[in-house]
PDB file of C-alpha atoms and ligand atoms in Angstrom:
ATOM      1  CA  MET A  11       0.000   0.000   0.000  1.00 97.00           C
ATOM      2  CA  TYR A  12       1.194   3.515  -0.858  1.00 98.00           C
ATOM      3  CA  TYR A  13       0.402   6.448   1.438  1.00 98.00           C
ATOM      4  CA  ILE A  14       0.676  10.197   0.892  1.00 98.00           C
ATOM      5  CA  GLU A  15      -0.070  13.224   3.073  1.00 98.00           C
ATOM      6  CA  LYS A  16      -0.731  16.779   1.949  1.00 98.00           C
ATOM      7  CA  ARG A  17      -0.689  19.673   4.425  1.00 98.00           C
ATOM      8  CA  LEU A  18      -2.646  22.802   3.539  1.00 98.00           C
ATOM      9  CA  GLU A  19      -2.950  26.174   5.247  1.00 98.00           C
ATOM     10  CA  ILE A  20      -6.287  27.872   4.666  1.00 98.00           C
ATOM     11  CA  SER A  21      -7.222  31.376   5.783  1.00 98.00           C
ATOM     12  CA  ALA A  22     -10.967  31.795   5.802  1.00 98.00           C
ATOM     13  CA  SER A  23     -13.932  33.157   7.734  1.00 98.00           C
ATOM     14  CA  HIS A  24     -16.954  31.375   9.157  1.00 98.00           C
ATOM     15  CA  GLN A  25     -19.713  31.622  11.719  1.00 98.00           C
ATOM     16  CA  LEU A  26     -21.319  28.633  13.374  1.00 98.00           C
ATOM     17  CA  ARG A  27     -25.058  28.054  13.617  1.00 98.00           C
ATOM     18  CA  LEU A  28     -25.458  26.719  17.154  1.00 98.00           C
ATOM     19  CA  ASN A  29     -28.433  26.024  19.427  1.00 98.00           C
ATOM     20  CA  TYR A  30     -26.705  27.837  22.333  1.00 98.00           C
ATOM     21  CA  GLU A  31     -25.075  31.224  22.854  1.00 97.00           C
ATOM     22  CA  SER A  32     -21.494  31.290  21.600  1.00 97.00           C
ATOM     23  CA  LYS A  33     -18.894  33.768  20.393  1.00 98.00           C
ATOM     24  CA  CYS A  34     -18.444  31.355  17.469  1.00 97.00           C
ATOM     25  CA  SER A  35     -21.804  32.422  16.053  1.00 98.00           C
ATOM     26  CA  ARG A  36     -20.243  35.761  15.125  1.00 98.00           C
ATOM     27  CA  LEU A  37     -18.330  36.028  11.858  1.00 98.00           C
ATOM     28  CA  HIS A  38     -14.632  35.408  12.538  1.00 98.00           C
ATOM     29  CA  GLY A  39     -11.579  33.868  10.919  1.00 98.00           C
ATOM     30  CA  HIS A  40      -9.062  31.079  11.410  1.00 98.00           C
ATOM     31  CA  ASN A  41      -5.882  29.909   9.759  1.00 98.00           C
ATOM     32  CA  TRP A  42      -6.894  26.267   9.388  1.00 98.00           C
ATOM     33  CA  ILE A  43      -4.247  23.590   9.006  1.00 98.00           C
ATOM     34  CA  VAL A  44      -5.756  20.752   6.985  1.00 98.00           C
ATOM     35  CA  THR A  45      -3.908  17.475   6.456  1.00 98.00           C
ATOM     36  CA  ILE A  46      -5.192  15.138   3.763  1.00 99.00           C
ATOM     37  CA  PHE A  47      -4.273  11.431   3.851  1.00 98.00           C
ATOM     38  CA  CYS A  48      -4.586   9.247   0.732  1.00 98.00           C
ATOM     39  CA  ARG A  49      -3.654   5.675  -0.016  1.00 98.00           C
ATOM     40  CA  ALA A  50      -3.718   3.248  -2.936  1.00 98.00           C
ATOM     41  CA  LYS A  51      -2.687  -0.342  -3.508  1.00 98.00           C
ATOM     42  CA  GLU A  52      -1.414   0.551  -6.973  1.00 98.00           C
ATOM     43  CA  LEU A  53      -0.053   3.789  -8.369  1.00 98.00           C
ATOM     44  CA  ASP A  54      -1.772   5.451 -11.312  1.00 97.00           C
ATOM     45  CA  GLU A  55      -0.108   5.652 -14.737  1.00 98.00           C
ATOM     46  CA  ASN A  56       1.735   8.778 -13.551  1.00 98.00           C
ATOM     47  CA  GLY A  57       3.269   6.966 -10.596  1.00 98.00           C
ATOM     48  CA  MET A  58       1.051   8.724  -8.024  1.00 98.00           C
ATOM     49  CA  VAL A  59      -1.549   7.937  -5.375  1.00 98.00           C
ATOM     50  CA  CYS A  60      -3.036  11.366  -6.066  1.00 98.00           C
ATOM     51  CA  ASP A  61      -1.341  14.502  -7.407  1.00 98.00           C
ATOM     52  CA  PHE A  62      -0.488  16.902  -4.529  1.00 98.00           C
ATOM     53  CA  THR A  63      -1.357  19.800  -6.846  1.00 98.00           C
ATOM     54  CA  HIS A  64      -4.846  18.416  -7.477  1.00 98.00           C
ATOM     55  CA  ILE A  65      -5.435  18.037  -3.731  1.00 98.00           C
ATOM     56  CA  LYS A  66      -4.437  21.667  -3.209  1.00 98.00           C
ATOM     57  CA  ALA A  67      -6.708  22.798  -6.029  1.00 98.00           C
ATOM     58  CA  ARG A  68      -9.759  20.978  -4.679  1.00 98.00           C
ATOM     59  CA  ILE A  69      -9.412  22.048  -1.038  1.00 98.00           C
ATOM     60  CA  HIS A  70      -7.110  25.049  -0.585  1.00 98.00           C
ATOM     61  CA  ASP A  71      -7.817  26.922  -3.782  1.00 98.00           C
ATOM     62  CA  TYR A  72     -11.569  26.529  -3.319  1.00 98.00           C
ATOM     63  CA  LEU A  73     -11.701  27.645   0.339  1.00 98.00           C
ATOM     64  CA  ASP A  74      -8.733  29.989   0.868  1.00 98.00           C
ATOM     65  CA  HIS A  75      -9.689  33.610   1.624  1.00 98.00           C
ATOM     66  CA  GLY A  76     -13.345  32.704   1.336  1.00 98.00           C
ATOM     67  CA  ASN A  77     -16.365  32.675   3.608  1.00 98.00           C
ATOM     68  CA  LEU A  78     -16.965  29.010   4.465  1.00 98.00           C
ATOM     69  CA  ASN A  79     -20.663  29.605   5.101  1.00 98.00           C
ATOM     70  CA  GLU A  80     -21.029  30.648   1.477  1.00 98.00           C
ATOM     71  CA  LEU A  81     -18.774  27.950   0.033  1.00 98.00           C
ATOM     72  CA  LEU A  82     -19.943  24.864   1.956  1.00 98.00           C
ATOM     73  CA  PRO A  83     -23.496  23.445   2.156  1.00 98.00           C
ATOM     74  CA  PHE A  84     -23.323  22.648   5.900  1.00 98.00           C
ATOM     75  CA  ASN A  85     -22.475  24.202   9.261  1.00 98.00           C
ATOM     76  CA  PRO A  86     -18.696  24.714   8.890  1.00 98.00           C
ATOM     77  CA  THR A  87     -17.452  22.986  12.027  1.00 98.00           C
ATOM     78  CA  ALA A  88     -14.045  21.337  11.944  1.00 98.00           C
ATOM     79  CA  GLU A  89     -15.760  17.922  12.045  1.00 98.00           C
ATOM     80  CA  ASN A  90     -17.971  18.661   9.024  1.00 98.00           C
ATOM     81  CA  MET A  91     -15.039  20.149   7.147  1.00 98.00           C
ATOM     82  CA  ALA A  92     -12.921  17.043   7.763  1.00 98.00           C
ATOM     83  CA  ARG A  93     -15.617  14.810   6.289  1.00 98.00           C
ATOM     84  CA  TRP A  94     -16.101  17.100   3.298  1.00 98.00           C
ATOM     85  CA  CYS A  95     -12.336  17.058   2.593  1.00 98.00           C
ATOM     86  CA  VAL A  96     -12.307  13.242   2.516  1.00 98.00           C
ATOM     87  CA  GLU A  97     -15.180  13.298   0.029  1.00 98.00           C
ATOM     88  CA  GLN A  98     -13.435  15.761  -2.309  1.00 97.00           C
ATOM     89  CA  VAL A  99     -10.174  13.935  -2.936  1.00 98.00           C
ATOM     90  CA  PRO A 100      -9.720  10.632  -4.813  1.00 96.00           C
ATOM     91  CA  ASN A 101      -8.190   7.884  -2.649  1.00 97.00           C
ATOM     92  CA  CYS A 102      -8.545  10.026   0.499  1.00 98.00           C
ATOM     93  CA  TYR A 103      -9.347   8.010   3.629  1.00 98.00           C
ATOM     94  CA  LYS A 104      -8.650  10.548   6.400  1.00 98.00           C
ATOM     95  CA  ALA A 105      -8.499  14.295   6.995  1.00 98.00           C
ATOM     96  CA  ILE A 106      -7.377  16.270  10.021  1.00 98.00           C
ATOM     97  CA  VAL A 107      -8.687  19.822  10.377  1.00 98.00           C
ATOM     98  CA  GLN A 108      -6.944  22.019  12.931  1.00 98.00           C
ATOM     99  CA  GLU A 109      -8.877  25.180  13.606  1.00 97.00           C
ATOM    100  CA  SER A 110      -6.457  26.638  16.116  1.00 95.00           C
ATOM    101  CA  GLU A 111      -3.663  25.388  18.366  1.00 95.00           C
ATOM    102  CA  GLY A 112      -5.297  22.627  20.415  1.00 96.00           C
ATOM    103  CA  ASN A 113      -8.610  22.431  18.473  1.00 98.00           C
ATOM    104  CA  THR A 114      -8.549  19.595  15.959  1.00 98.00           C
ATOM    105  CA  ALA A 115     -11.109  17.289  14.315  1.00 98.00           C
ATOM    106  CA  THR A 116     -10.416  14.098  12.376  1.00 98.00           C
ATOM    107  CA  TYR A 117     -12.647  12.173   9.985  1.00 98.00           C
ATOM    108  CA  VAL A 118     -11.744   8.660   8.842  1.00 98.00           C
ATOM    109  CA  ARG A 119     -13.731   6.913   6.113  1.00 97.00           C
ATOM    110  CA  ASP A 120     -15.255   3.562   7.092  1.00 91.00           C
ATOM    111  CA  GLU A 121     -13.440   0.627   5.529  1.00 78.00           C
ATOM    112  CA  GLU A 122     -16.576  -0.579   3.694  1.00 66.00           C
ATOM    113  CA  ASP A 123     -17.265   2.832   2.099  1.00 61.00           C
TER     114      ASP A 123
HETATM  115  N1  LIG B 228     -16.282  20.412  18.318  1.00 62.80           N
HETATM  116  C1  LIG B 228     -16.126  21.672  17.837  1.00 62.80           C
HETATM  117  N2  LIG B 228     -16.184  22.696  18.693  1.00 62.80           N
HETATM  118  C2  LIG B 228     -16.021  23.944  18.227  1.00 62.80           C
HETATM  119  C3  LIG B 228     -15.771  24.177  16.876  1.00 62.80           C
HETATM  120  C4  LIG B 228     -15.732  23.074  15.990  1.00 62.80           C
HETATM  121  O1  LIG B 228     -15.521  23.207  14.772  1.00 62.80           O
HETATM  122  N3  LIG B 228     -15.898  21.843  16.503  1.00 62.80           N
HETATM  123  N4  LIG B 228     -15.582  25.437  16.435  1.00 62.80           N
HETATM  124  C5  LIG B 228     -15.614  26.477  17.235  1.00 62.80           C
HETATM  125  C6  LIG B 228     -15.410  27.866  16.662  1.00 62.80           C
HETATM  126  O2  LIG B 228     -14.955  27.791  15.341  1.00 62.80           O
HETATM  127  C7  LIG B 228     -14.572  28.821  17.457  1.00 62.80           C
HETATM  128  O3  LIG B 228     -14.134  29.873  16.585  1.00 62.80           O
HETATM  129  C8  LIG B 228     -13.344  28.274  18.090  1.00 62.80           C
HETATM  130  O4  LIG B 228     -12.840  29.281  18.926  1.00 62.80           O
HETATM  131  P1  LIG B 228     -11.417  29.225  19.591  1.00 62.80           P
HETATM  132  O5  LIG B 228     -11.217  30.511  20.284  1.00 62.80           O
HETATM  133  O6  LIG B 228     -10.386  28.803  18.608  1.00 62.80           O
HETATM  134  O7  LIG B 228     -11.562  28.014  20.593  1.00 62.80           O
HETATM  135  P2  LIG B 228     -11.933  28.028  22.124  1.00 62.80           P
HETATM  136  O8  LIG B 228     -13.223  28.704  22.321  1.00 62.80           O
HETATM  137  O9  LIG B 228     -11.837  26.586  22.546  1.00 62.80           O
HETATM  138  O10 LIG B 228     -10.814  28.905  22.823  1.00 62.80           O
HETATM  139  P3  LIG B 228      -9.269  28.610  23.078  1.00 62.80           P
HETATM  140  O11 LIG B 228      -8.769  29.905  23.589  1.00 62.80           O
HETATM  141  O12 LIG B 228      -8.634  28.217  21.761  1.00 62.80           O
HETATM  142  O13 LIG B 228      -9.210  27.499  24.086  1.00 62.80           O
HETATM  143  C9  LIG B 228     -15.922  26.334  18.652  1.00 62.80           C
HETATM  144  N5  LIG B 228     -16.080  24.981  19.075  1.00 62.80           N
HETATM  145 ZN1   ZN B 229     -14.363  29.474  14.365  1.00 62.80          ZN
END
């Protein structure tokens, strides 16, 4: 099995829709650190699991300097973002989304998916 990791830094704004009072419901920004994990039993005809540049294009270039509430069709928590990242990238099985130092969410695709 081949494994790759791609680390992305994304500056963006968001506000959370929550059923309790929170400062996070106000529009604010983070410098997210997103790590994408991909794997494949066989390499493609280019000798890759997935092109790092394509991963950056699908995640970073789409979200960077944007408003996540406008770009994503769900409440932009770190957990939801991690799942969305896994769904965007071919051969991706895991994503780690760090919102700030100490605040991190991970999504791992089920084996049978
Ligand atoms: N489980 C989650 N909890 C929270 C999320 C999330 O995505 N998943 N997100 C937020 C907000 O985005 C909020 O902006 C985070 O604020 P921050 O100041 O970074 O975190 P804390 O309130 O924990 O404060 P620290 O000073 O960093 O301890 C909130 N929760
Ligand atoms: Zn936030």
